Coordinates of C-alpha atoms and ligand atoms in Angstrom, one line a residue:
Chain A
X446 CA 9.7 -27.9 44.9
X447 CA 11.4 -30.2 42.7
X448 CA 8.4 -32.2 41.2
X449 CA 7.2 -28.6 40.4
X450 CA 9.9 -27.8 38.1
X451 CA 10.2 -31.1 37.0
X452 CA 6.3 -31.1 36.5
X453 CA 6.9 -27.7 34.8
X454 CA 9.7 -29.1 32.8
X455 CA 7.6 -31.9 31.6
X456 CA 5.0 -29.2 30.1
X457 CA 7.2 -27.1 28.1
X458 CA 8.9 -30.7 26.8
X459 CA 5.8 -31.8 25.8
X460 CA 4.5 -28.3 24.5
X461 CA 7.6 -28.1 22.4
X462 CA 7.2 -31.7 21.5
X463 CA 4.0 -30.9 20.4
X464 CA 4.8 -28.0 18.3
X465 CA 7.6 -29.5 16.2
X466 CA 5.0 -32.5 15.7
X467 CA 2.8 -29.8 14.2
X468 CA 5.2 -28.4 11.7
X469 CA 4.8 -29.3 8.5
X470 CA 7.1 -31.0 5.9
X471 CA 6.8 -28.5 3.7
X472 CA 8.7 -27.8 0.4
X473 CA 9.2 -23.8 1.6
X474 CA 13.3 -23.1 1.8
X475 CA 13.6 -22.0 5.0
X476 CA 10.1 -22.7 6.6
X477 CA 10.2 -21.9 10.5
X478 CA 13.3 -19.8 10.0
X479 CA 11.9 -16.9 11.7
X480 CA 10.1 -18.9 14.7
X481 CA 12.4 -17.1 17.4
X482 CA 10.5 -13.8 17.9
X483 CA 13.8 -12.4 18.1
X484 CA 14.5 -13.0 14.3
X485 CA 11.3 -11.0 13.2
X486 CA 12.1 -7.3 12.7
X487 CA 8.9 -5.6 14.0
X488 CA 8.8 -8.0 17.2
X489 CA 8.2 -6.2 19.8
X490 CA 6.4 -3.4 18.4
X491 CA 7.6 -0.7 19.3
X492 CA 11.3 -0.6 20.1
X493 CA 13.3 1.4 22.6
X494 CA 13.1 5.2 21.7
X495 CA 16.0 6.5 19.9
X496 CA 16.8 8.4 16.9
X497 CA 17.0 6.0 13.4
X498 CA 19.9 5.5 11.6
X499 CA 21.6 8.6 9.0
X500 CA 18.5 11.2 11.0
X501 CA 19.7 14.7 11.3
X502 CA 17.4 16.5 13.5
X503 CA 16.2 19.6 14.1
X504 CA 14.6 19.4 11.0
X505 CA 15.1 22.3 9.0
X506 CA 10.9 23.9 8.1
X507 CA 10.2 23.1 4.4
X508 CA 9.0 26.6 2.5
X509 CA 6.4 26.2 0.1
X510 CA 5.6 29.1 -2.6
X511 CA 2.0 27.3 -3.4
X512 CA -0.7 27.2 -0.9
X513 CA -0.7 24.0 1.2
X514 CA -3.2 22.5 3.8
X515 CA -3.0 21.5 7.1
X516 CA -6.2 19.8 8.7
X517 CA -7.4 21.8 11.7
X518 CA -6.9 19.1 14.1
X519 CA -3.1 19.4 13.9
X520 CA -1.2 22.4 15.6
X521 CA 1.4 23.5 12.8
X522 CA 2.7 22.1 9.7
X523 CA 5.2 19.5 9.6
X524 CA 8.5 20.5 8.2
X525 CA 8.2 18.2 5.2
X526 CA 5.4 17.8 3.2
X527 CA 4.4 17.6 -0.9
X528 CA 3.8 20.1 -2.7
X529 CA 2.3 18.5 -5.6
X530 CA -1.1 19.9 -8.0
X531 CA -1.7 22.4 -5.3
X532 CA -5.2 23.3 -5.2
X533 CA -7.5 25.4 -7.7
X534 CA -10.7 26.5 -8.8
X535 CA -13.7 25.7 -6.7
X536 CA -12.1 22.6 -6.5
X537 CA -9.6 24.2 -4.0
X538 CA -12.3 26.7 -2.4
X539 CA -14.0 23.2 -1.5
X540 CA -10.6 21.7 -0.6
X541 CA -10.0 24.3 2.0
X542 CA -13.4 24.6 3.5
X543 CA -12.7 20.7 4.6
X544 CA -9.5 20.9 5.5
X545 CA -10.9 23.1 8.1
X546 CA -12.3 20.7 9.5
X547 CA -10.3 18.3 11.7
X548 CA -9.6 14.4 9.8
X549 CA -11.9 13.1 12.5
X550 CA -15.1 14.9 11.6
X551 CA -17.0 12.7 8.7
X552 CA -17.5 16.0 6.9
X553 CA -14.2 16.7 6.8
X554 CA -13.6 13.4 4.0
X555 CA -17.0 14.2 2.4
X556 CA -16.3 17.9 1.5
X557 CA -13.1 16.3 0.2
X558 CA -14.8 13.7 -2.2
X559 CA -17.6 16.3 -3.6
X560 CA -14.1 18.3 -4.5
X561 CA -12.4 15.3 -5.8
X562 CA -15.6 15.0 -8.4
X563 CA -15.6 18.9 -9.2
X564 CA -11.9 18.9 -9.6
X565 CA -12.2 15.9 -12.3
X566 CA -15.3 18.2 -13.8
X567 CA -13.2 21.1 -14.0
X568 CA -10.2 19.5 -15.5
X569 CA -12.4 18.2 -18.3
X570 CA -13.9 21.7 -19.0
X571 CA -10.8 23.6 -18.8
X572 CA -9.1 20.8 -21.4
X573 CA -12.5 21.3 -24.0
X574 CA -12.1 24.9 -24.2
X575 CA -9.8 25.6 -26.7
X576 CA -10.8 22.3 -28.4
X577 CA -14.6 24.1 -28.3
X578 CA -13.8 26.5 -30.8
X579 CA -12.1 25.0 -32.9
X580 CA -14.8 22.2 -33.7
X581 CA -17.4 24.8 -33.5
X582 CA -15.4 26.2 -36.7
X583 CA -14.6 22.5 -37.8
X584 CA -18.7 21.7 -38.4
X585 CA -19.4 25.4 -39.6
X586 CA -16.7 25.3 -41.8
X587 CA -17.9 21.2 -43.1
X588 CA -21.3 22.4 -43.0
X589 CA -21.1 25.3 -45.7
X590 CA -18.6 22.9 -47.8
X591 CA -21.1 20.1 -48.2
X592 CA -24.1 22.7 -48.3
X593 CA -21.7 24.2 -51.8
X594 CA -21.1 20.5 -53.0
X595 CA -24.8 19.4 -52.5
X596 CA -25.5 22.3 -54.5
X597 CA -23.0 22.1 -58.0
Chain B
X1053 CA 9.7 14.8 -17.6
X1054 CA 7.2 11.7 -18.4
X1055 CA 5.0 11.0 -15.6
X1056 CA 1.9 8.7 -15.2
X1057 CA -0.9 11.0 -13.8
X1058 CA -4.6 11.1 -12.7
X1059 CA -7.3 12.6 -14.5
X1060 CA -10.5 11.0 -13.1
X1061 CA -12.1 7.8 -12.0
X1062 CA -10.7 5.1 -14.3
X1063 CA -8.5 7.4 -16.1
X1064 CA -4.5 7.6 -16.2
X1065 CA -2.9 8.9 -19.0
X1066 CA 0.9 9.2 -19.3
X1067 CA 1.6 13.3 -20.0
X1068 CA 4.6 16.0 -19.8
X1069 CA 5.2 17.5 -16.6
X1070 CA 8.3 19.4 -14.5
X1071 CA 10.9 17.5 -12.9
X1072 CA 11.0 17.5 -9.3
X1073 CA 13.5 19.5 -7.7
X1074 CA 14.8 19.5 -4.3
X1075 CA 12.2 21.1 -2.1
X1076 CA 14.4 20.5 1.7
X1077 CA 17.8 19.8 2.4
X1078 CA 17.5 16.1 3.0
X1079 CA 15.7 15.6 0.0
X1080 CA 17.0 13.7 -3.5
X1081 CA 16.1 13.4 -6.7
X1082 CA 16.0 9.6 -8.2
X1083 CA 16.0 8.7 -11.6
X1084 CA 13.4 6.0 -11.6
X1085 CA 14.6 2.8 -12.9
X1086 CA 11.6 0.0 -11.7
X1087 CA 7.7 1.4 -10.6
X1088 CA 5.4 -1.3 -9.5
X1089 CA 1.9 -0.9 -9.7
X1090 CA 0.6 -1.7 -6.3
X1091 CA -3.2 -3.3 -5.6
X1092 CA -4.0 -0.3 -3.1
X1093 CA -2.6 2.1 -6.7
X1094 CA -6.1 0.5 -7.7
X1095 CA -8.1 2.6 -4.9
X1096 CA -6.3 5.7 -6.2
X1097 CA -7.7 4.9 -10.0
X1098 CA -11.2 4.1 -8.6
X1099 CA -11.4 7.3 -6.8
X1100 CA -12.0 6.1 -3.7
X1101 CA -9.1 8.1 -1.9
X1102 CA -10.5 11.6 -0.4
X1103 CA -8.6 14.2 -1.8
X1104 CA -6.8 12.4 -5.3
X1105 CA -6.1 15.3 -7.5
X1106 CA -6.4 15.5 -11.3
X1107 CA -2.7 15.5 -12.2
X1108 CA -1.3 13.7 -9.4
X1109 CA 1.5 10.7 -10.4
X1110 CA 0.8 7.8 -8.5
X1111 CA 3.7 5.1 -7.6
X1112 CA 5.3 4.4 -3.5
X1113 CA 7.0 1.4 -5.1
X1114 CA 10.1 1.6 -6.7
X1115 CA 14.1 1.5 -7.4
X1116 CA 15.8 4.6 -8.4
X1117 CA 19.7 6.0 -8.8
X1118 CA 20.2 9.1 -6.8
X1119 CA 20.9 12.2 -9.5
X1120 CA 20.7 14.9 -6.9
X1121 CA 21.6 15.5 -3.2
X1122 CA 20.1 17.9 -0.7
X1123 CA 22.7 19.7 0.9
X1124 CA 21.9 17.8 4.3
X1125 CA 22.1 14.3 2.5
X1126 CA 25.6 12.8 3.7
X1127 CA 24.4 9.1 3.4
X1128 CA 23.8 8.7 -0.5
X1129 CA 25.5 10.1 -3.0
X1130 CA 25.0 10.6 -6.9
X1131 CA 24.6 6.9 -8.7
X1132 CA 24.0 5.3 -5.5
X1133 CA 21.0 2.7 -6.5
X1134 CA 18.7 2.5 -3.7
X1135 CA 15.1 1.1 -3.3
X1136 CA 12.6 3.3 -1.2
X1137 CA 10.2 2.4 1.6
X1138 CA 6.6 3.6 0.2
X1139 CA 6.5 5.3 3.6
X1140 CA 7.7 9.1 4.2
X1141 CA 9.5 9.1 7.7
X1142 CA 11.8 11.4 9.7
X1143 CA 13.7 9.2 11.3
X1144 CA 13.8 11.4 14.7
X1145 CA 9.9 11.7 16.1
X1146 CA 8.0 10.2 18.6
X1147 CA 7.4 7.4 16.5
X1148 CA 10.3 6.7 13.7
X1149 CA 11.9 6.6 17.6
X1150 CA 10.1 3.6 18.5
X1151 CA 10.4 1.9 15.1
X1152 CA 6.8 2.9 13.9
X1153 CA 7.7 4.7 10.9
X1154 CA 4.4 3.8 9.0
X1155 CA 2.9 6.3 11.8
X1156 CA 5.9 9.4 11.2
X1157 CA 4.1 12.6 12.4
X1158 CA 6.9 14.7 10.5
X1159 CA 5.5 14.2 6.9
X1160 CA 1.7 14.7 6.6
X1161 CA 0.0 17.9 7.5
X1162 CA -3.3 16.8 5.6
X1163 CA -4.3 14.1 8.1
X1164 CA -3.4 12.2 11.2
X1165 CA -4.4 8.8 9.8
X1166 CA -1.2 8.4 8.3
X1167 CA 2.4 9.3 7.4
X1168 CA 3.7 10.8 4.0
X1169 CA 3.4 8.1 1.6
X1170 CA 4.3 8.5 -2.1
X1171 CA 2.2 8.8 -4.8
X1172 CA -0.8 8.4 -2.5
X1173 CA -3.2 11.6 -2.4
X1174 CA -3.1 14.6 -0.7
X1175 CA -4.5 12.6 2.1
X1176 CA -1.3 11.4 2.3
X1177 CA 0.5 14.8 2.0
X1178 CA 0.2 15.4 -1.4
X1179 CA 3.6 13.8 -2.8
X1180 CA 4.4 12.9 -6.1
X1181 CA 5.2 8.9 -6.7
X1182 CA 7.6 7.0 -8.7
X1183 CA 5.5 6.2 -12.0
X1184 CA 7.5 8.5 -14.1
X1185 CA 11.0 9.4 -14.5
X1186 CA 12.7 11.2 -11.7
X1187 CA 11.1 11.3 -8.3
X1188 CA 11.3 13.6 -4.9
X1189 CA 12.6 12.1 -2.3
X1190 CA 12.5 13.6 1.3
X1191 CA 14.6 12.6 4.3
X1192 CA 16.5 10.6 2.0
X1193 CA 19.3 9.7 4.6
X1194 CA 16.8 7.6 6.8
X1195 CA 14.6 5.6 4.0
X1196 CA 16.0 4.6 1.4
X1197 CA 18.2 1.6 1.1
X1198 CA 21.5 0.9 -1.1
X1199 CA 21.2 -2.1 -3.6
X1200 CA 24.1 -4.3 -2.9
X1201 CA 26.1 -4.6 -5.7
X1202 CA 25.5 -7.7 -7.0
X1203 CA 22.1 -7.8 -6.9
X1204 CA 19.4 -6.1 -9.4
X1205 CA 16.8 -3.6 -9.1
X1206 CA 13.9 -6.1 -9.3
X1207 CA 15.1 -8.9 -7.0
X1208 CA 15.0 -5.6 -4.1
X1209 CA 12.4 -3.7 -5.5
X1210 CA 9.6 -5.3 -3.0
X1211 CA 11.1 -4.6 0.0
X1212 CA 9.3 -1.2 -0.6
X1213 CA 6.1 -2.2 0.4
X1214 CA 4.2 -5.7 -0.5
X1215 CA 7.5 -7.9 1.1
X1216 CA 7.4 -6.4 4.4
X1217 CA 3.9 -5.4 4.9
X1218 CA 3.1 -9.5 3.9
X1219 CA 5.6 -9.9 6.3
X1220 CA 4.3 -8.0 8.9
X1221 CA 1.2 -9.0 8.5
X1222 CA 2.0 -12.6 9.4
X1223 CA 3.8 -11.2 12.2
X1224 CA 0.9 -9.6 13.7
X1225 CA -0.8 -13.0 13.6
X1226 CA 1.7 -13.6 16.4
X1227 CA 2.6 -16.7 15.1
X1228 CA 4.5 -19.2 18.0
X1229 CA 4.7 -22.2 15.9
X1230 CA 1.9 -24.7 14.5
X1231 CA -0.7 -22.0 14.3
X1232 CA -3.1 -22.4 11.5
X1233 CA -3.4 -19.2 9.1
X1234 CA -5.9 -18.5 6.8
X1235 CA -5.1 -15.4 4.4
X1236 CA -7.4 -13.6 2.5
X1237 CA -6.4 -12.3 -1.0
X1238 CA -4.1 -14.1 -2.9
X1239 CA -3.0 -11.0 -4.4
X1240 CA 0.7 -9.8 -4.3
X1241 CA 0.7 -8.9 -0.4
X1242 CA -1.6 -12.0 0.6
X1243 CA 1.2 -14.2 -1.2
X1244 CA 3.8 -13.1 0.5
X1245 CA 2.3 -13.0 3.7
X1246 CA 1.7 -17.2 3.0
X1247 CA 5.2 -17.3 2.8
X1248 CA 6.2 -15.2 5.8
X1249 CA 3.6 -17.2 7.9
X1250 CA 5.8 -20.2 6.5
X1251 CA 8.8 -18.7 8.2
X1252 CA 7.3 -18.3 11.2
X1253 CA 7.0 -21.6 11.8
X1254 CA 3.2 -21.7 10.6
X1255 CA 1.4 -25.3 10.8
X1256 CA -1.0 -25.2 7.9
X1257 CA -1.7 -21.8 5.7
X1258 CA -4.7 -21.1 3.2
X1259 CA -5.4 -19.0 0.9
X1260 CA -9.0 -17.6 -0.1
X1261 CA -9.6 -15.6 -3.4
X1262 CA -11.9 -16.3 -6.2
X1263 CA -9.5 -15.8 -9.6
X1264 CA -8.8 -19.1 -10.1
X1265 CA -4.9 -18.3 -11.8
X1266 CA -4.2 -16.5 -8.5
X1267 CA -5.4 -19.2 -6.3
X1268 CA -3.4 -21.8 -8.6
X1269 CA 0.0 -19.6 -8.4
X1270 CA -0.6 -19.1 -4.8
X1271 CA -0.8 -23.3 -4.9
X1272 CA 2.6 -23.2 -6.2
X1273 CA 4.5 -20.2 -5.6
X1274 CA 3.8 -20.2 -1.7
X1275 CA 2.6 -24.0 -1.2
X1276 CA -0.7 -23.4 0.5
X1277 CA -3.6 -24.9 0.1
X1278 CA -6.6 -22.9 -1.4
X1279 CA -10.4 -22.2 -1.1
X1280 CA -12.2 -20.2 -4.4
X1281 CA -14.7 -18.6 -1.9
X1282 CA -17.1 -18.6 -5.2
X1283 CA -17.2 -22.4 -5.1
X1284 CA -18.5 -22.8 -1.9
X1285 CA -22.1 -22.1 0.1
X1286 CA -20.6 -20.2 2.5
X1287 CA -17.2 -19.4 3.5
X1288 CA -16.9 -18.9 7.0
X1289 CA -18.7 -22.1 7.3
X1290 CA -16.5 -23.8 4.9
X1291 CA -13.5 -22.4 6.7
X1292 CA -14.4 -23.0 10.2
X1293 CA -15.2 -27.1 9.1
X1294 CA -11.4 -27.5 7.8
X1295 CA -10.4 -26.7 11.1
X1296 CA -12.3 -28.8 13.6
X1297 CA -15.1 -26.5 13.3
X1298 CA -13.8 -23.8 15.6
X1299 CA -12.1 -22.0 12.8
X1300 CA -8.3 -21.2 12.2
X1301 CA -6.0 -19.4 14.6
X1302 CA -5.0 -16.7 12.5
X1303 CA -6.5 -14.8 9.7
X1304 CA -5.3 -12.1 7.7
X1305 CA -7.2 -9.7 5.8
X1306 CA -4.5 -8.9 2.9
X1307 CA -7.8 -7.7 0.5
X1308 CA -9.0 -4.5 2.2
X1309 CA -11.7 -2.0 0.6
X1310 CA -12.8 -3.2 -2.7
X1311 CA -13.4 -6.5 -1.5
X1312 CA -16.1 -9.3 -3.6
X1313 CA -18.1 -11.1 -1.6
X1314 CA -21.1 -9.6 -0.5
X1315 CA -23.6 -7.6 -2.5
X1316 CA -24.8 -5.5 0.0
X1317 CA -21.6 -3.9 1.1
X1318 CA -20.6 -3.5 -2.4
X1319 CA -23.7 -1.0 -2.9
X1320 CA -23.2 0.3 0.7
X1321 CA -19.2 1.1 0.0
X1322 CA -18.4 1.5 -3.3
X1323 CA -21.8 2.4 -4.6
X1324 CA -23.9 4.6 -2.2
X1325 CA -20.4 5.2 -0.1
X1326 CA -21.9 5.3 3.1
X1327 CA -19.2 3.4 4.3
X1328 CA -15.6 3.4 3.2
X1329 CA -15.7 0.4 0.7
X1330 CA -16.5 -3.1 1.6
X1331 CA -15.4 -4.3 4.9
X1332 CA -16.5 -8.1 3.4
X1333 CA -13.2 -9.6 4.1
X1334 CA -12.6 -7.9 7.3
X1335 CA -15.9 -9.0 8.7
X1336 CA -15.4 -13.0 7.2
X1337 CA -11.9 -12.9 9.1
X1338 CA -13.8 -12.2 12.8
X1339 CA -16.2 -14.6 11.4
X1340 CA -13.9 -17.2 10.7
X1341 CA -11.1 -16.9 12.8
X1342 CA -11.2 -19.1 16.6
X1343 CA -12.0 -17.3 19.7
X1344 CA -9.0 -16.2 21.1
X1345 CA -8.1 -16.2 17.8
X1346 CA -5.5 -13.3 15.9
X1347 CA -7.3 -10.9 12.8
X1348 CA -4.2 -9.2 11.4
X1349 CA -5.4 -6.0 9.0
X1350 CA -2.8 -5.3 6.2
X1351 CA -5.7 -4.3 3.6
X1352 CA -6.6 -0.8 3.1
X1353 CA -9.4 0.9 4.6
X1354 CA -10.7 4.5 4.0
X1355 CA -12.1 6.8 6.6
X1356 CA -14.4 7.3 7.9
X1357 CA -15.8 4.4 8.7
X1358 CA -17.1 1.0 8.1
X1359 CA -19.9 -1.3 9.2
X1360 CA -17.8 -4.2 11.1
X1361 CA -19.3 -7.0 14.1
X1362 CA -17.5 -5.2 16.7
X1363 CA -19.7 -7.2 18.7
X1364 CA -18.7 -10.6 17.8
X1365 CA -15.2 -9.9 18.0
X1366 CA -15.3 -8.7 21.4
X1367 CA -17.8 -11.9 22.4
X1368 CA -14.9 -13.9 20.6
X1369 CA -12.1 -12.5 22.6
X1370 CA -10.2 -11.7 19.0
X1371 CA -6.9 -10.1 19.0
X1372 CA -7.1 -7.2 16.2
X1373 CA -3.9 -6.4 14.6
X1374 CA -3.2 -3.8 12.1
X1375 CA -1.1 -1.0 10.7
X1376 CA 0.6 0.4 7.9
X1377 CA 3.9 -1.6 7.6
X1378 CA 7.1 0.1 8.9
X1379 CA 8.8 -0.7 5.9
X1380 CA 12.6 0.2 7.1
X1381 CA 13.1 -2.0 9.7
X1382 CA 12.0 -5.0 7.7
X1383 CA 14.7 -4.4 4.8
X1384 CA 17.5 -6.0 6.1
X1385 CA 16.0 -8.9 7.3
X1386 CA 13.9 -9.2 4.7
X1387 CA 17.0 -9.2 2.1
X1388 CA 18.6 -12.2 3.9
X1389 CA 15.1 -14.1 2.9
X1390 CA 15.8 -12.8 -0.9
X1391 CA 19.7 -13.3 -0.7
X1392 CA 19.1 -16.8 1.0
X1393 CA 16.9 -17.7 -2.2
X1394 CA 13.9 -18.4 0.8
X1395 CA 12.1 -16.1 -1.1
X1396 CA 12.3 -15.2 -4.4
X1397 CA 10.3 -11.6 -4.6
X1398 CA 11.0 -11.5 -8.1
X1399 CA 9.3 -14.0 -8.9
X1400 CA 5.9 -12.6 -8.6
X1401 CA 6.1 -9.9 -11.4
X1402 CA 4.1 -11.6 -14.3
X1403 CA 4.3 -8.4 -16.3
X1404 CA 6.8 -5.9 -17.5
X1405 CA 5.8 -2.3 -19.3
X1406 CA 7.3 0.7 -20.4
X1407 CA 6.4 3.9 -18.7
X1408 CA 4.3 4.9 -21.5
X1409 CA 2.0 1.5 -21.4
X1410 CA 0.9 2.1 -17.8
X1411 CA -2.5 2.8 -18.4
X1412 CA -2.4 -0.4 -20.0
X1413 CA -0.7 -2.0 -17.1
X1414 CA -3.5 -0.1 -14.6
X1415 CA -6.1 -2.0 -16.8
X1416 CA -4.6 -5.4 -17.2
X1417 CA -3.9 -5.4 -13.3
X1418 CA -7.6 -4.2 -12.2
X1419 CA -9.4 -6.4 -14.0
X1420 CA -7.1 -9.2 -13.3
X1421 CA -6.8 -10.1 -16.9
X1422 CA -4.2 -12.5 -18.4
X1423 CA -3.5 -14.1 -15.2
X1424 CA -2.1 -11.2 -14.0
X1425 CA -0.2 -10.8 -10.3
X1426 CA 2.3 -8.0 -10.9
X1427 CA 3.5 -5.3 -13.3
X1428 CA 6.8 -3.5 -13.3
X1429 CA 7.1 -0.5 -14.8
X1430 CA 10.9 0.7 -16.4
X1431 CA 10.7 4.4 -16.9
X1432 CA 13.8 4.8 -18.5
X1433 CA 14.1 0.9 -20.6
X1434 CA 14.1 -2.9 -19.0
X1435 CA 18.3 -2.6 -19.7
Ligands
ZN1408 ZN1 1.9 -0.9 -2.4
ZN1409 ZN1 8.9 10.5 12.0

């Protein structure tokens, strides 16, 4: 029994010998200052359940005056989310057609790129419009100028 | 208000918009005084995050002063200066309980892969970020952290994302002392996860990248040595021969989807995007690492999916680590390191811009021009 623990002794001397033998002599302030597990904040992983610090729960349901989508996978809406560029155009037809698709079906992210793409295409078309116009008249306007001046 | 915003692949432009007002009771409003721009921002501008919408204001790293209070809010108060975890989390769910905030089911309805971040898609739940003047903040009484006094907005302003999830991402190497660690990217994240792996206890760390300043501050700033992947035959090989052959203990992919390296996942990824990017890094880490050996994933992958050897891993017996960091519970500990001088976060940010120049800063950063490592944004003036 005793040579055991001696025996066992001896190991985690030498293992610890060995360790410090293998740390370097760096020039990093502080180097193997969080060694002990217990220094490092997400060690273990996932820590006794309890409420965080300054929570207030229940949480009070968010209202949201602008449409805002939930993927089907997920029961109900959380109550907090953003309500940021909500959607528009066929842009945000496209946008809701995926979104009724749960996040682990592939077409669920594809339907979501082709509307990121149409969303850019339609941003661009609604900015050129009233610039359309206006350089329309711009060129017919230069045009007949420089057709008068060609001419005197 | 000012506010960087989206308008298409490779395109931010710097444009009017309405202030944000307080949308719950444990929201705030922040007047925003530093914005980094982060490397996984560059995704966003590459549009090669499902579901980025023209307009949207990118930014989950920053310092603010609180200018408004939900009427729930009893922990901050107007002119508190606080600096803000990039992730959006209750505090009270089945998660936030268990210290897994990067995984909060309370803030998202788009998508179950991950919690409310700002500035980060709708994938993300469609919040504004905190590259422009004033900025949302929900549960505001469980996130954000005061600035002590004494110290200034920059010397804090990592702990919001690229401090803790370097950190964490050493920590999910599992690091018991001695290890060897090679990281990958010796971007902003991958340098501080050199350090972290450093104050673990580490035995020997390396950096890989192939933009020679990065590798050469890396040299200096976290005292590793270094490998320019684009100056050797191959990699893995190289790698595994500076460690008896068998490879190093630990490796860290701190790189994620828009990784050089490999033609053919470049096309696959980010040209043809039948997979979510390029897994390159990912796949030289199971490559490289021993068997037995830790692969600890802080880069950012897309769903969904990507062509990875699986295989080898398992036939390796790896340990796969990953996550989005759970930014809160890192802060404290992680301003002792900054307080301490151990780590001098600040010291990173190679480039400083108004709001207005921050589609200059987006350009400068992606192509990695004029040795660049970080830029800081000051919406309202560098004072
Ligand atoms: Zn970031
Ligand atoms: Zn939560």
């Amino acid at each position: 029994m005793t040579t055991k623990t001696q025996k066992t002794k001896a190991k985690a001397k030498s293992h610890s010998k060995r360790r410090r033998e293998a740390m370097p002599d760096r020039p990093i302030p502080g180097a193997a200052a969080d060694l002990e597990p217990s220094s490092r904040p997400g060690v273990p992983m996932e820590m006794e359940a309890q409420p965080l610090a300054g929570a207030r729960a229940p949480i009070e349901p968010q209202h949201a005056d602008v449409p805002v989508f939930k993927h089907a996978g997920r029961k109900q809406m959380p109550p907090v989310f953003g309500t940021a560029q909500p959607p528009k155009g066929l842009s945000g037809v496209l946008r809701k057609v995926a979104y009724g698709y749960p996040d682990h079906w592939a077409r669920h992210w594809m339907v979501l790129l082709v509307a990121d793409r149409v969303d850019v295409w339609e941003h661009r078309l609604r900015r050129s419009l009233p610039w359309g116009p206006a350089t329309v008249a711009a060129l017919v306007a230069g045009g007949l100028t420089w057709r008068r001046l060609s001419r005197a | 208000m000012r506010a960087l915003t989206y308008q298409g692949p490779y395109r931010v432009e710097v444009e009017n918009k309405p202030d944000p007002r307080i949308e719950h009771p444990q929201d705030v409003i922040l007047k925003v005084t530093r914005a980094a721009i982060c490397g996984s921002d560059l995704h966003l501008l590459h549009g090669l995050v499902p579901d980025t919408r023209v307009g949207c204001t990118f930014g989950h790293e920053f310092t603010g002063e609180v200018v408004e209070t939900g009427r729930e809010v009893s922990q901050l108060k107007k002119g508190d200066r606080v600096v803000v975890p990039f992730n959006i989390s209750c505090g009270t769910c089945f998660y936030c309980q268990r210290g897994l905030t990067g995984n909060c089911e309370n803030s998202n309805p788009a998508s179950d892969v991950a919690s409310g971040v700002f500035g980060y898609s709708h994938t993300t739940g469609g919040f504004d970020g905190g590259q422009a003047e004033y900025v949302r903040v929900p549960f505001a009484d469980v996130g954000p952290m005061k600035i002590p006094d004494d110290m200034d907005d920059e010397s804090v302003l990592f702990l919001s994302d690229i401090f803790p999830t370097g950190y964490q991402g050493a920590e999910m190497g599992e690091i018991k002392g001695g290890e060897t660690v090679v990281v990958f990217g010796a971007g902003p994240v991958g340098l501080f996860t050199m350090k972290s792996a450093w104050l673990m206890g580490a035995g020997r760390v390396v950096a890989v990248d192939h933009v020679p300043e990065r590798l050469a501050f890396a040299a200096h700033y976290a005292k590793v040595e270094t490998v320019n992947f684009k100056e050797v035959d191959d990699v893995v090989l190289h790698l595994k021969d500076m460690f008896d052959g068998r490879g190093p203990d630990v490796c860290v992919d701190a790189v994620g989807m828009e990784a050089e390296g490999s033609r053919a996942h470049r096309v696959l990824g980010l040209g043809l995007k039948m997979e979510a990017g390029a897994p390159t890094v990912l796949t030289w880490c199971i490559n490289t690492v021993r068997k037995g050996g830790n692969v600890s994933i802080v880069g950012v992958y897309g769903p969904p999916w990507n062509f990875i050897p699986i295989g080898t891993a398992m036939n390796k017996g790896l340990t796969l680590r990953m996550n989005q960091c759970n930014v809160r519970r890192y802060m404290p500990r992680l301003l002792e390191h900054i307080r301490s001088g151990r780590v001098d976060a600040k010291a990173i940010i190679t480039h400083r811009f108004s709001l207005e120049q921050a589609p200059e800063a987006y350009h400068l950063f992606a192509q990695k021009r004029d040795g660049c490592i970080k830029c800081v944004l000051a919406p309202h003036g560098h004072a």
